[in-house]
């Protein structure tokens, strides 16, 4: 994860110490644009209206500046993130936009907005319960009874991940061919609840986001723990779909687009979690590695 941050960190002198910015700016206050009813449904695209992107450190954390104006959230809060590394990543996301701002590609910005505005008004306990609830419908815990080739594929690919999670966390998960899914022991839920409680609210938002992409809490934990790569986790989450594609063929562009989008969202969510767990500032020694 830090390889990305190191490349971003090289731009730090260009991003920091820019002239004072206009504190009244919000990305929702552009001319002839009204905020949507739901704050988290921005226009899919908009013409780029800024030249330079920079970051600055304020009392509440690190801020993003578009030219000489401070970025704000959909609910008009100051866009402030807890770490310099995350700020650099978000700034790079804005700076990489070309003539058109494509909001649907800006997953880090979206996750930050969600963390800052908390549109569902959930507290930490509610967020943890929402993540743990995914165990009831975890993709890799549901198995088919036929065809035999798919049964064998699921066993060979999914069982090792479940076994890793059971050993890593000292729990019992299992799998089932029943439509009701496996019966997850209460102790397993308690262990995962306790583990998730060690994360801060920002990281939990990212974890829930990744779980929603993969439809699997077990795969997400493997990804966050660096037991799986993004490519491996995505492929495992799409095991049945990939099986059907190999059997019946690929729909040109459609399946490839879905795969790349899922990889992009999963990678962004995973990076977000790790950046939210890093120290406030990027350490100088990292630049020397």
Coordinates of C-alpha atoms in Angstrom, one line a residue:
X1 CA 0.0 0.0 0.0
X2 CA 2.8 2.4 0.9
X3 CA 4.3 2.1 -2.6
X4 CA 1.4 4.2 -3.8
X5 CA 1.8 6.7 -1.0
X6 CA 5.5 7.0 -1.7
X7 CA 4.8 8.1 -5.2
X8 CA 2.2 10.5 -4.0
X9 CA 4.6 11.7 -1.3
X10 CA 7.0 12.9 -4.0
X11 CA 4.4 15.6 -4.8
X12 CA 4.2 16.8 -1.3
X13 CA 6.2 20.1 -1.8
X14 CA 3.8 21.0 -4.6
X15 CA 0.7 20.2 -2.5
X16 CA 1.8 21.9 0.7
X17 CA 2.3 25.6 1.5
X18 CA 0.1 27.0 -1.2
X19 CA -1.4 30.5 -0.8
X20 CA -4.4 31.0 1.5
X21 CA -7.6 29.5 0.3
X22 CA -11.2 30.6 0.2
X23 CA -12.9 29.0 3.2
X24 CA -16.4 29.4 1.7
X25 CA -15.9 27.0 -1.2
X26 CA -17.9 23.8 -1.5
X27 CA -17.8 21.4 -4.4
X28 CA -21.6 21.6 -4.2
X29 CA -21.7 25.3 -4.8
X30 CA -20.6 25.5 -8.5
X31 CA -22.6 27.9 -10.7
X32 CA -26.0 26.5 -11.8
X33 CA -25.6 23.4 -9.7
X34 CA -27.9 22.4 -6.8
X35 CA -27.1 19.6 -4.4
X36 CA -29.2 16.5 -4.9
X37 CA -31.8 15.3 -2.5
X38 CA -29.4 12.6 -1.3
X39 CA -26.0 14.1 -0.6
X40 CA -24.2 11.0 -1.9
X41 CA -25.6 11.0 -5.4
X42 CA -23.4 13.7 -7.2
X43 CA -23.6 14.2 -10.9
X44 CA -21.6 11.5 -12.7
X45 CA -19.5 14.0 -14.6
X46 CA -18.7 17.7 -14.6
X47 CA -16.3 19.9 -16.5
X48 CA -13.1 20.5 -14.5
X49 CA -13.2 24.0 -13.0
X50 CA -9.8 24.1 -11.2
X51 CA -6.2 24.2 -12.2
X52 CA -4.2 23.2 -9.1
X53 CA -4.7 20.8 -6.2
X54 CA -2.9 21.1 -2.9
X55 CA -3.2 20.0 0.7
X56 CA -2.7 22.0 3.9
X57 CA -2.7 21.1 7.5
X58 CA -5.4 22.7 9.7
X59 CA -6.5 22.3 13.3
X60 CA -8.8 19.3 12.5
X61 CA -6.4 17.5 10.1
X62 CA -5.4 17.7 6.5
X63 CA -7.4 19.7 4.0
X64 CA -7.8 19.6 0.2
X65 CA -7.5 22.8 -1.8
X66 CA -8.7 23.3 -5.3
X67 CA -6.9 26.4 -6.5
X68 CA -7.4 28.8 -3.6
X69 CA -10.6 27.3 -2.3
X70 CA -11.0 24.7 0.4
X71 CA -13.0 21.5 -0.5
X72 CA -16.1 20.8 1.4
X73 CA -18.3 17.7 1.8
X74 CA -21.8 17.4 0.3
X75 CA -23.2 18.6 3.6
X76 CA -20.9 21.6 3.5
X77 CA -18.5 20.4 6.1
X78 CA -14.9 21.2 5.7
X79 CA -13.3 18.3 3.9
X80 CA -10.6 17.2 6.5
X81 CA -8.9 13.9 6.7
X82 CA -6.9 12.4 9.6
X83 CA -3.7 11.6 7.9
X84 CA -1.3 13.2 5.4
X85 CA -1.0 10.1 3.4
X86 CA -4.8 9.9 2.9
X87 CA -4.9 13.6 2.0
X88 CA -2.2 13.1 -0.7
X89 CA -4.1 10.2 -2.1
X90 CA -7.4 12.2 -2.3
X91 CA -5.6 15.2 -3.7
X92 CA -4.0 12.9 -6.4
X93 CA -7.5 11.6 -7.2
X94 CA -8.7 15.1 -7.9
X95 CA -5.6 16.1 -9.7
X96 CA -5.8 13.1 -12.0
X97 CA -9.1 14.2 -13.4
X98 CA -8.8 15.5 -17.0
X99 CA -11.1 18.0 -18.7
X100 CA -14.1 16.2 -17.1
X101 CA -14.4 15.3 -13.4
X102 CA -15.7 11.7 -13.3
X103 CA -17.1 11.4 -9.8
X104 CA -17.8 7.7 -10.2
X105 CA -14.1 7.0 -10.3
X106 CA -13.3 9.0 -7.1
X107 CA -13.8 6.2 -4.5
X108 CA -11.5 7.7 -1.9
X109 CA -13.3 11.0 -2.0
X110 CA -16.6 9.3 -1.6
X111 CA -15.4 7.3 1.4
X112 CA -14.1 10.4 3.0
X113 CA -17.4 12.2 2.5
X114 CA -19.2 9.3 4.0
X115 CA -16.9 9.3 7.0
X116 CA -17.2 13.0 7.5
X117 CA -21.0 13.4 7.0
X118 CA -22.1 10.0 8.3
X119 CA -25.3 10.2 6.2
X120 CA -26.9 7.2 7.9
X121 CA -26.1 8.6 11.4
X122 CA -24.6 5.3 12.6
X123 CA -22.3 5.0 15.6
X124 CA -19.4 2.6 15.9
X125 CA -21.4 -0.2 17.4
X126 CA -24.0 0.0 14.7
X127 CA -21.4 0.0 12.0
X128 CA -19.7 -3.1 13.5
X129 CA -23.0 -4.9 13.7
X130 CA -23.7 -4.1 10.1
X131 CA -20.3 -5.6 9.0
X132 CA -20.7 -8.7 11.2
X133 CA -24.2 -9.3 9.8
X134 CA -22.6 -10.0 6.4
X135 CA -21.4 -13.3 7.9
X136 CA -25.0 -14.6 7.5
X137 CA -24.8 -14.3 3.7
X138 CA -21.1 -14.5 3.1
X139 CA -20.4 -15.6 -0.5
X140 CA -17.8 -18.2 0.2
X141 CA -20.0 -19.9 2.9
X142 CA -22.8 -20.7 0.4
X143 CA -22.1 -23.9 -1.6
X144 CA -23.9 -25.6 -4.5
X145 CA -24.7 -29.3 -4.7
X146 CA -24.2 -29.5 -8.5
X147 CA -22.6 -29.6 -11.0
X148 CA -19.7 -31.6 -9.6
X149 CA -17.1 -29.5 -11.3
X150 CA -18.3 -26.3 -9.5
X151 CA -18.7 -28.1 -6.2
X152 CA -15.0 -29.2 -6.5
X153 CA -14.0 -25.7 -7.6
X154 CA -15.7 -24.1 -4.6
X155 CA -14.1 -26.6 -2.2
X156 CA -10.6 -26.1 -3.6
X157 CA -10.7 -22.3 -3.8
X158 CA -12.9 -21.3 -0.9
X159 CA -12.1 -23.9 1.8
X160 CA -8.5 -22.7 2.3
X161 CA -9.7 -19.2 2.9
X162 CA -12.3 -20.3 5.5
X163 CA -9.6 -22.5 7.2
X164 CA -7.2 -19.6 7.3
X165 CA -9.8 -17.3 8.9
X166 CA -10.8 -20.0 11.4
X167 CA -7.2 -20.5 12.4
X168 CA -6.3 -16.7 12.3
X169 CA -9.1 -15.7 14.6
X170 CA -9.7 -18.9 16.5
X171 CA -13.3 -19.3 15.4
X172 CA -15.6 -21.7 13.6
X173 CA -17.2 -20.5 10.4
X174 CA -17.9 -23.5 8.1
X175 CA -20.0 -23.7 5.0
X176 CA -23.4 -25.0 3.9
X177 CA -25.4 -26.0 0.8
X178 CA -28.6 -25.0 2.6
X179 CA -30.4 -21.9 1.3
X180 CA -30.3 -20.7 4.9
X181 CA -26.5 -20.7 4.9
X182 CA -24.2 -22.0 7.7
X183 CA -25.1 -21.6 11.3
X184 CA -22.5 -19.1 12.6
X185 CA -21.8 -19.7 16.3
X186 CA -22.4 -16.8 18.7
X187 CA -18.8 -17.0 19.9
X188 CA -17.6 -16.4 16.3
X189 CA -19.7 -13.2 16.1
X190 CA -18.3 -12.0 19.4
X191 CA -14.7 -12.6 18.3
X192 CA -15.2 -10.7 15.0
X193 CA -17.1 -7.9 16.9
X194 CA -14.2 -7.5 19.3
X195 CA -11.7 -7.5 16.4
X196 CA -13.6 -4.9 14.5
X197 CA -13.8 -2.7 17.6
X198 CA -10.1 -2.2 17.4
X199 CA -10.5 -0.2 14.2
X200 CA -11.5 3.5 14.1
X201 CA -14.7 4.8 12.5
X202 CA -13.0 5.8 9.3
X203 CA -11.4 2.4 8.8
X204 CA -14.7 0.7 9.6
X205 CA -16.4 2.7 6.8
X206 CA -13.8 1.4 4.4
X207 CA -14.2 -2.2 5.7
X208 CA -17.9 -2.1 5.2
X209 CA -17.4 -0.7 1.7
X210 CA -15.1 -3.6 0.8
X211 CA -17.4 -6.2 2.3
X212 CA -20.2 -4.8 0.2
X213 CA -18.1 -5.1 -3.0
X214 CA -17.0 -8.7 -2.3
X215 CA -20.2 -9.8 -0.6
X216 CA -17.9 -11.5 1.9
X217 CA -16.6 -10.5 5.3
X218 CA -14.1 -13.5 5.3
X219 CA -12.5 -12.3 2.0
X220 CA -12.4 -8.8 3.2
X221 CA -10.5 -9.8 6.4
X222 CA -8.1 -11.8 4.2
X223 CA -7.5 -8.7 2.1
X224 CA -7.1 -6.3 5.0
X225 CA -4.7 -8.7 6.7
X226 CA -2.7 -8.9 3.5
X227 CA -3.4 -12.7 3.2
X228 CA -5.0 -12.0 -0.2
X229 CA -4.3 -9.5 -3.0
X230 CA -7.1 -7.5 -4.5
X231 CA -7.0 -9.6 -7.7
X232 CA -7.2 -12.8 -5.6
X233 CA -10.1 -11.5 -3.4
X234 CA -12.1 -10.3 -6.4
X235 CA -11.6 -13.5 -8.4
X236 CA -12.7 -15.6 -5.3
X237 CA -15.8 -13.4 -4.9
X238 CA -16.7 -14.0 -8.5
X239 CA -15.9 -17.7 -8.6
X240 CA -19.3 -18.9 -9.8
X241 CA -19.6 -16.1 -12.3
X242 CA -16.1 -16.9 -13.7
X243 CA -17.1 -20.5 -13.9
X244 CA -20.2 -19.7 -15.9
X245 CA -18.2 -17.4 -18.2
X246 CA -15.7 -20.2 -18.9
X247 CA -18.6 -22.6 -19.6
X248 CA -20.9 -20.3 -21.7
X249 CA -18.6 -17.6 -22.9
X250 CA -17.9 -13.9 -22.1
X251 CA -20.2 -11.0 -23.1
X252 CA -17.8 -8.7 -24.9
X253 CA -16.9 -5.6 -22.8
X254 CA -19.7 -6.1 -20.2
X255 CA -18.0 -8.7 -18.0
X256 CA -14.6 -7.1 -18.4
X257 CA -16.0 -3.7 -17.4
X258 CA -17.7 -5.2 -14.3
X259 CA -14.4 -7.0 -13.3
X260 CA -12.3 -3.8 -13.7
X261 CA -14.9 -1.7 -11.8
X262 CA -15.0 -4.3 -8.9
X263 CA -11.2 -4.3 -8.7
X264 CA -11.0 -0.5 -8.7
X265 CA -13.6 -0.2 -5.9
X266 CA -12.1 -3.0 -3.8
X267 CA -8.6 -1.6 -4.2
X268 CA -9.7 1.9 -3.3
X269 CA -11.6 0.6 -0.2
X270 CA -8.6 -1.5 0.9
X271 CA -6.2 1.4 0.5
X272 CA -8.6 3.7 2.4
X273 CA -8.6 1.3 5.4
X274 CA -4.8 1.1 5.5
X275 CA -4.3 4.9 5.1
X276 CA -6.8 5.5 7.9
X277 CA -4.7 3.3 10.2
X278 CA -1.4 5.0 9.4
X279 CA 0.2 7.7 11.5
X280 CA -0.9 11.3 11.0
X281 CA 2.1 12.3 8.9
X282 CA 4.1 10.5 6.3
X283 CA 7.5 9.5 7.8
X284 CA 10.6 10.9 6.1
X285 CA 12.4 7.6 6.5
X286 CA 9.9 6.0 4.1
X287 CA 11.3 8.2 1.3
X288 CA 14.7 6.7 1.8
X289 CA 13.6 3.1 1.4

